[in-house]
XYZ file of C-alpha atoms in Angstrom:
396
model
C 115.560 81.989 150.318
C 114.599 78.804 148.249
C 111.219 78.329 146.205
C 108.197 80.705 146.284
C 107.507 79.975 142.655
C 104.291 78.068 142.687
C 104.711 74.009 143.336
C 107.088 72.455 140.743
C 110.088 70.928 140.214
C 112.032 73.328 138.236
C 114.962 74.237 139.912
C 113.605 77.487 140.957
C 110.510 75.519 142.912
C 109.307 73.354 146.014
C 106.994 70.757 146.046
C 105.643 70.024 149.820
C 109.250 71.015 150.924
C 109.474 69.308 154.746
C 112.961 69.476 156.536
C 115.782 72.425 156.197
C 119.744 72.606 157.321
C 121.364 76.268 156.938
C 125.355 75.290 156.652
C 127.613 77.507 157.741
C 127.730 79.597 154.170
C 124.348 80.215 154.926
C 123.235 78.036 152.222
C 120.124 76.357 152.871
C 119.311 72.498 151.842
C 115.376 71.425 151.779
C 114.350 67.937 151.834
C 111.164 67.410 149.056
C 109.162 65.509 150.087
C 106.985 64.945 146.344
C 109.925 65.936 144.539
C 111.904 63.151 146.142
C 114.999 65.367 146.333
C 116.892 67.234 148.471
C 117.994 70.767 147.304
C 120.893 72.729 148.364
C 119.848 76.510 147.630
C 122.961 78.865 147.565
C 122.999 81.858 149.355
C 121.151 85.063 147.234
C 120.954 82.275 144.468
C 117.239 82.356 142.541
C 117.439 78.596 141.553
C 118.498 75.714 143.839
C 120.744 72.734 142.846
C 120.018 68.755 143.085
C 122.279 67.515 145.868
C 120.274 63.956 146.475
C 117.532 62.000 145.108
C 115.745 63.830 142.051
C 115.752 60.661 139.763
C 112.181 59.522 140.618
C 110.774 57.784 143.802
C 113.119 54.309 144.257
C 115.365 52.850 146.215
C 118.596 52.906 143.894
C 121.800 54.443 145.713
C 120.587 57.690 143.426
C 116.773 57.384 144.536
C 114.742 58.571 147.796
C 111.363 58.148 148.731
C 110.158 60.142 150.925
C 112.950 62.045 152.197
C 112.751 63.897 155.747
C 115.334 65.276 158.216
C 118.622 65.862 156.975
C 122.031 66.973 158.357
C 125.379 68.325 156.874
C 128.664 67.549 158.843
C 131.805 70.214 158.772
C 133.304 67.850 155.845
C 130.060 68.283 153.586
C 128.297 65.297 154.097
C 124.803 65.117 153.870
C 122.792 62.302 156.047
C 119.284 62.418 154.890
C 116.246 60.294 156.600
C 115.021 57.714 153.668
C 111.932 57.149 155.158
C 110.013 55.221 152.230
C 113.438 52.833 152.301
C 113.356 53.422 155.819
C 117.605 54.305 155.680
C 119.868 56.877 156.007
C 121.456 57.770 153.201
C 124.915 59.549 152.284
C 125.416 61.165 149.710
C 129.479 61.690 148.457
C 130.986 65.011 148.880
C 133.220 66.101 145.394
C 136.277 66.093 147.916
C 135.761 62.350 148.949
C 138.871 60.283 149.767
C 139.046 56.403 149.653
C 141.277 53.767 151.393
C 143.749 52.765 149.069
C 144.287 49.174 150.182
C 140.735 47.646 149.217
C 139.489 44.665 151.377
C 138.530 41.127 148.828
C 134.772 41.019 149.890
C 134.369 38.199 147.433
C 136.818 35.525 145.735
C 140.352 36.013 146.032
C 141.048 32.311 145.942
C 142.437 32.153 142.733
C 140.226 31.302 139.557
C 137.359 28.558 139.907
C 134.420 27.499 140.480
C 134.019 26.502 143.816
C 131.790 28.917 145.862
C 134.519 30.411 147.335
C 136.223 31.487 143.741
C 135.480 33.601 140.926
C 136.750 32.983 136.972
C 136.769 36.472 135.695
C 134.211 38.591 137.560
C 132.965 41.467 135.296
C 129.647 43.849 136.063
C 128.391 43.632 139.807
C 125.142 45.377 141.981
C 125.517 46.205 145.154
C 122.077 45.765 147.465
C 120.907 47.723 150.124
C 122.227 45.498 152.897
C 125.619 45.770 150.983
C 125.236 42.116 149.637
C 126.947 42.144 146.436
C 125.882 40.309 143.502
C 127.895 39.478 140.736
C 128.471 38.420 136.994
C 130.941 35.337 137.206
C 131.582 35.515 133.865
C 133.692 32.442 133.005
C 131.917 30.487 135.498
C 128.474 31.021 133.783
C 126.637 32.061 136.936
C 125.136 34.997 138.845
C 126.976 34.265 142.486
C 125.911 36.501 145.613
C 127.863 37.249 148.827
C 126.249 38.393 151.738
C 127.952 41.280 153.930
C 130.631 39.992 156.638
C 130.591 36.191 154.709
C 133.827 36.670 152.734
C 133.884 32.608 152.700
C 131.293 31.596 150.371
C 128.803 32.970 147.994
C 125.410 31.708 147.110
C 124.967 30.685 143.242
C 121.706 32.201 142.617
C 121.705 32.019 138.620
C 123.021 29.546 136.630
C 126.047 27.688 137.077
C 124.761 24.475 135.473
C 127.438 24.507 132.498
C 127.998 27.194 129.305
C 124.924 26.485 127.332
C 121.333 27.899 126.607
C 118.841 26.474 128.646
C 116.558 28.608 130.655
C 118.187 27.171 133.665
C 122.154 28.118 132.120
C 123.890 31.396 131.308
C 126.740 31.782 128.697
C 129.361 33.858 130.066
C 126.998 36.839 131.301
C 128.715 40.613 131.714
C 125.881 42.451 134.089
C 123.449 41.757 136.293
C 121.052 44.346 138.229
C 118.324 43.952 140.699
C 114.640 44.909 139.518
C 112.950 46.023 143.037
C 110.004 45.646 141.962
C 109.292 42.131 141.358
C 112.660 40.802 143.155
C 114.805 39.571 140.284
C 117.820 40.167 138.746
C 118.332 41.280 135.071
C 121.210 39.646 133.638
C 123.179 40.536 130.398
C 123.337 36.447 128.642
C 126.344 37.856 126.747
C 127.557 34.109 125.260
C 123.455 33.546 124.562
C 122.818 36.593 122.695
C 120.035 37.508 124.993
C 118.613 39.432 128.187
C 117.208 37.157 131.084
C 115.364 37.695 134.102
C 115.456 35.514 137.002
C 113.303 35.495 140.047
C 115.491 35.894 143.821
C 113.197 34.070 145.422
C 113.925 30.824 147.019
C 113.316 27.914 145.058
C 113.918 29.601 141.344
C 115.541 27.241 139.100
C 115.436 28.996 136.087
C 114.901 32.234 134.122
C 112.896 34.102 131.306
C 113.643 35.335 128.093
C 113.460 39.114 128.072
C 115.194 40.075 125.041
C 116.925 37.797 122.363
C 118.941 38.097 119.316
C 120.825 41.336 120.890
C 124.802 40.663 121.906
C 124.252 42.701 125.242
C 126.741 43.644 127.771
C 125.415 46.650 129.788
C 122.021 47.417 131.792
C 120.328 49.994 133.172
C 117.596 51.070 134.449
C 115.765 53.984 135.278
C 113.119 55.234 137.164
C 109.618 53.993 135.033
C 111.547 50.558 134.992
C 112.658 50.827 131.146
C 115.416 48.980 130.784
C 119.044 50.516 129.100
C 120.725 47.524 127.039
C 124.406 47.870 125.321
C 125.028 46.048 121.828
C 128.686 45.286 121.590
C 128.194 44.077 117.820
C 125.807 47.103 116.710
C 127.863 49.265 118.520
C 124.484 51.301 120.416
C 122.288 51.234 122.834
C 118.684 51.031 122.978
C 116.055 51.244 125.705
C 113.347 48.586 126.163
C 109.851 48.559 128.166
C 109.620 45.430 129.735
C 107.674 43.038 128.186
C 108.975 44.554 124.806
C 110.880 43.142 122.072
C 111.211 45.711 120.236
C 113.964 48.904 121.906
C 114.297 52.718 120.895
C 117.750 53.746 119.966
C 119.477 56.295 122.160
C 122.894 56.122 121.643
C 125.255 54.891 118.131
C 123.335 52.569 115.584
C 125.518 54.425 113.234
C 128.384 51.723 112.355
C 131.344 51.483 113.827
C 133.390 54.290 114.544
C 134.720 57.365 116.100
C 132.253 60.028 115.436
C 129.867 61.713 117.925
C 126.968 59.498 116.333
C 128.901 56.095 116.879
C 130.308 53.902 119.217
C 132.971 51.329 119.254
C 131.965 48.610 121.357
C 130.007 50.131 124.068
C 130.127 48.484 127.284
C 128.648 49.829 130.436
C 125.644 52.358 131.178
C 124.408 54.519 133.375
C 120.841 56.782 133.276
C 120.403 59.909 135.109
C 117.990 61.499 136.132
C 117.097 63.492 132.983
C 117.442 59.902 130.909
C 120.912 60.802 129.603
C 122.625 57.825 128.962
C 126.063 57.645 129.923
C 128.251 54.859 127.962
C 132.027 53.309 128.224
C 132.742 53.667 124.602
C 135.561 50.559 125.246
C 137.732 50.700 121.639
C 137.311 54.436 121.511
C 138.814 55.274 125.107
C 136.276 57.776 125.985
C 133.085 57.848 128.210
C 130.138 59.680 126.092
C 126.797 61.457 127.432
C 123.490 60.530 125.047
C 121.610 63.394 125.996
C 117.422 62.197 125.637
C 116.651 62.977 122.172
C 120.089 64.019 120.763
C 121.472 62.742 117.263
C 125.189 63.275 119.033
C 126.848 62.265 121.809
C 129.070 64.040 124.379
C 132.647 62.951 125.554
C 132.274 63.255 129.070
C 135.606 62.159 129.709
C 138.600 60.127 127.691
C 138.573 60.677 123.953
C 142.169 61.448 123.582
C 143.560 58.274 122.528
C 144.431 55.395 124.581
C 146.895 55.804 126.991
C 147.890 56.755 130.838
C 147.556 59.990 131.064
C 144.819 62.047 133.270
C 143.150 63.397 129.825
C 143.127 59.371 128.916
C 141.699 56.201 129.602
C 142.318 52.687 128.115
C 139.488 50.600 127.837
C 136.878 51.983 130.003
C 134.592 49.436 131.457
C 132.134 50.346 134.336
C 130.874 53.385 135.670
C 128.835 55.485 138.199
C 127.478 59.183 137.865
C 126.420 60.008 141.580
C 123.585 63.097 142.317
C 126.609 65.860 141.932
C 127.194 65.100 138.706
C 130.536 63.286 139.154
C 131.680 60.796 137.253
C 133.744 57.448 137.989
C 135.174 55.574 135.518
C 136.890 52.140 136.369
C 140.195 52.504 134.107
C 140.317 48.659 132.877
C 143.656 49.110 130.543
C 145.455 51.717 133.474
C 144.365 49.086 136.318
C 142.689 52.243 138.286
C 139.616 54.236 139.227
C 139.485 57.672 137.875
C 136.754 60.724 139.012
C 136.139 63.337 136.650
C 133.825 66.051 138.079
C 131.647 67.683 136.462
C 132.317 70.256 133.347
C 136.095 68.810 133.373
C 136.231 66.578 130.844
C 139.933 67.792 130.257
C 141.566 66.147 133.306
C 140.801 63.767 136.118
C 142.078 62.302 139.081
C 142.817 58.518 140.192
C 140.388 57.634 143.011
C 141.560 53.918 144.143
C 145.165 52.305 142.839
C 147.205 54.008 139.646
C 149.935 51.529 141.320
C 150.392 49.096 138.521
C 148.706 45.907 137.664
C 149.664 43.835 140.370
C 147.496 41.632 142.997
C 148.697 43.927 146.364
C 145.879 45.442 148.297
C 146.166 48.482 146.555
C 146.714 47.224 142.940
C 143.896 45.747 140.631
C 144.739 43.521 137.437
C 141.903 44.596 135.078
C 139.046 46.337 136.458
C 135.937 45.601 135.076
C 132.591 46.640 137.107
C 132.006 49.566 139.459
C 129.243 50.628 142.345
C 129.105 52.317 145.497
C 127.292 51.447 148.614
C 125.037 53.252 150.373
C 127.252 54.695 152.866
C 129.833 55.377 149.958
C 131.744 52.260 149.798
C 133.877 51.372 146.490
C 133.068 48.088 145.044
C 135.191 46.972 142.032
C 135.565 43.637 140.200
C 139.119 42.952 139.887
C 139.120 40.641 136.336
C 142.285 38.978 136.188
C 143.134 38.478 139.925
C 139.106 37.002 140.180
C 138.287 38.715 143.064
C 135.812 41.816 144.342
C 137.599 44.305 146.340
C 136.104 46.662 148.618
C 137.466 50.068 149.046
C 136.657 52.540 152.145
C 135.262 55.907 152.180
C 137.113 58.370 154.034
C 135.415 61.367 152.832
C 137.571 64.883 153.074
C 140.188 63.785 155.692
């Protein structure tokens, strides 16, 4: 029923296969253990499909390591046992359903700098321990808020005035968390560069990673090379750490519309197979980079700026979970939109479509986007400086 073509990870193979769960359907999942994947295996189907993990051993919300028992509930949610992150993770059904009034996990005190404020919050990273950390953009600083503490953040990067010293950011866009050696990765949009700062206690200042490049997305994938967006070259390269010097995978081709440009790009995201997925802000579309293609696909978008659920208007961040779906924070419609996958034609609004407003349920300008690991929403609301938190309530 699943494997028995030599070990592998092709889609038609095991490798050290440890845990099973027959659903209903009598479909079968299988927890890999050295494929770091669990694989849902169709009933009379000859090749199994990647329902969690698959992007390399980590600890990203799209990573296992090590993954063991597993269980799906009546409304298709899988539970798997994380044991190398020793958690249990969730993945999100297609039919998922979110609160519509979110909950301001961060700011919401009206623009400023005190600890309790944000001045246009853009990109954002969501830990483990749900601690979110976030790209104050206007107030120059990486600030971090701790799960439950909706009172103050912690400054942990900058925030000693809009200039270029190691120990100051310039209006930064992202920031992401590099596991392995415990520091952030911060887009120094106003400074033209990438920095990296250490999270360990006592860190007063960063490192130059990458200068001369107008960044404003990261990524990163499994190996640890780094995905960095070029607002003013309109592409995207990817960079080894340590190197100067990035390989293009996405635009470098002007300014423009085509399938070999981009307009703008904004925020990434890597899959598994290192197709790079990028808000292509002035042209209203989300396009894939497949590894090694000339062209790009539109994934979703592309039809013009507008309101409709064929458009968007000024995408900013996204999030491609282990299904294949794709959510798109809406910036110029004030919503999240999913599109699932092979629709590019029409989506639906996850969280708000209500207006720009500053109700529970509205957002003026969202910017960022990420999930927790139990499925949570997390979006940077730009205009009303605040980060508001939206619930998952799965099929019901």
């Amino acid at each position: 029923v699943a494997g028995g073509n030599g070990q592998g990870a092709g889609l038609n193979q095991l490798n050290s296969p440890r845990y099973i769960f027959v659903d209903r359907q009598q479909n079968v999942y299988v927890s890999e253990w050295a494929n770091q994947r669990v694989m849902k295996w169709n009933k009379g189907a000859k090749e199994g499909i990647v329902v969690a993990g698959g992007q390399g051993q980590g600890s990203a919300l799209t990573q296992l390591k090590g993954p063991l028992g597993l269980f799906v509930d009546t409304l298709g949610r899988l539970y798997v046992a994380d044991y190398g992150n020793h958690r249990v993770m969730l993945n999100i059904p297609a039919n998922a359903k979110w609160a519509q009034n979110g909950v301001t996990v961060a700011g919401g005190k009206g623009e400023g700098d005190a600890t309790n404020q944000l001045n246009y919050p853009q990109g954002l990273f969501v830990d483990d321990d749900q601690t979110v950390v976030i790209a104050d953009t206007y107030n120059h600083r990486i600030i971090q808020w701790k799960n439950g503490d909706t009172t103050n953040g912690q400054v942990i990067a900058g925030g000693n005035g809009q200039r270029n010293g190691l120990n100051q950011l310039n209006s930064p866009t992202d920031v992401l968390i590099d596991k392995e050696t415990d520091s952030l990765i911060i887009c120094d949009w106003g400074n033209r560069r990438v920095v990296r700062w250490s999270r360990r206690s006592g860190t007063t200042q960063g490192e130059i990673l990458i200068d001369n490049i107008h960044c404003y997305g990261l990524a990163m994938d499994e190996q640890r090379n780094l995905y960095v967006s070029d607002d003013g070259k309109h592409e995207v390269r990817r960079y080894q750490l340590g190197k100067k010097n990035g390989t293009l995978v996405a635009g470098g081709n002007g300014e423009g519309d085509g399938l070999n440009q981009l307009n703008s790009p904004g925020y990434l995201f890597v899959d598994r197979d290192h197709s790079v997925y990028v808000s292509d802000w002035n042209n209203h579309r989300v396009m894939k980079c497949v590894e090694g293609a000339k062209e790009g696909i539109v994934v979703a978008g592309g039809q013009g700026g507008g309101s409709a659920l064929t458009q968007l208007s000024y995408p900013s961040g996204l999030f491609i979970d282990t299904l294949g779906t794709l959510y798109v924070a809406d910036m110029g419609n004030h919503r999240v939109m999913r599109w699932t996958q092979g629709d590019k034609k029409q989506s639906s609004v996850v969280v708000s479509g209500n207006g720009e407003g500053a109700g529970a349920n509205q957002f003026s300008g969202p910017f960022g986007l990420s999930f927790d690991r139990h499925g949570n929403l997390y979006v940077p609301d730009y205009n009303n400086h605040r980060v508001q938190r939206f619930s998952i309530e799965y099929g019901l």
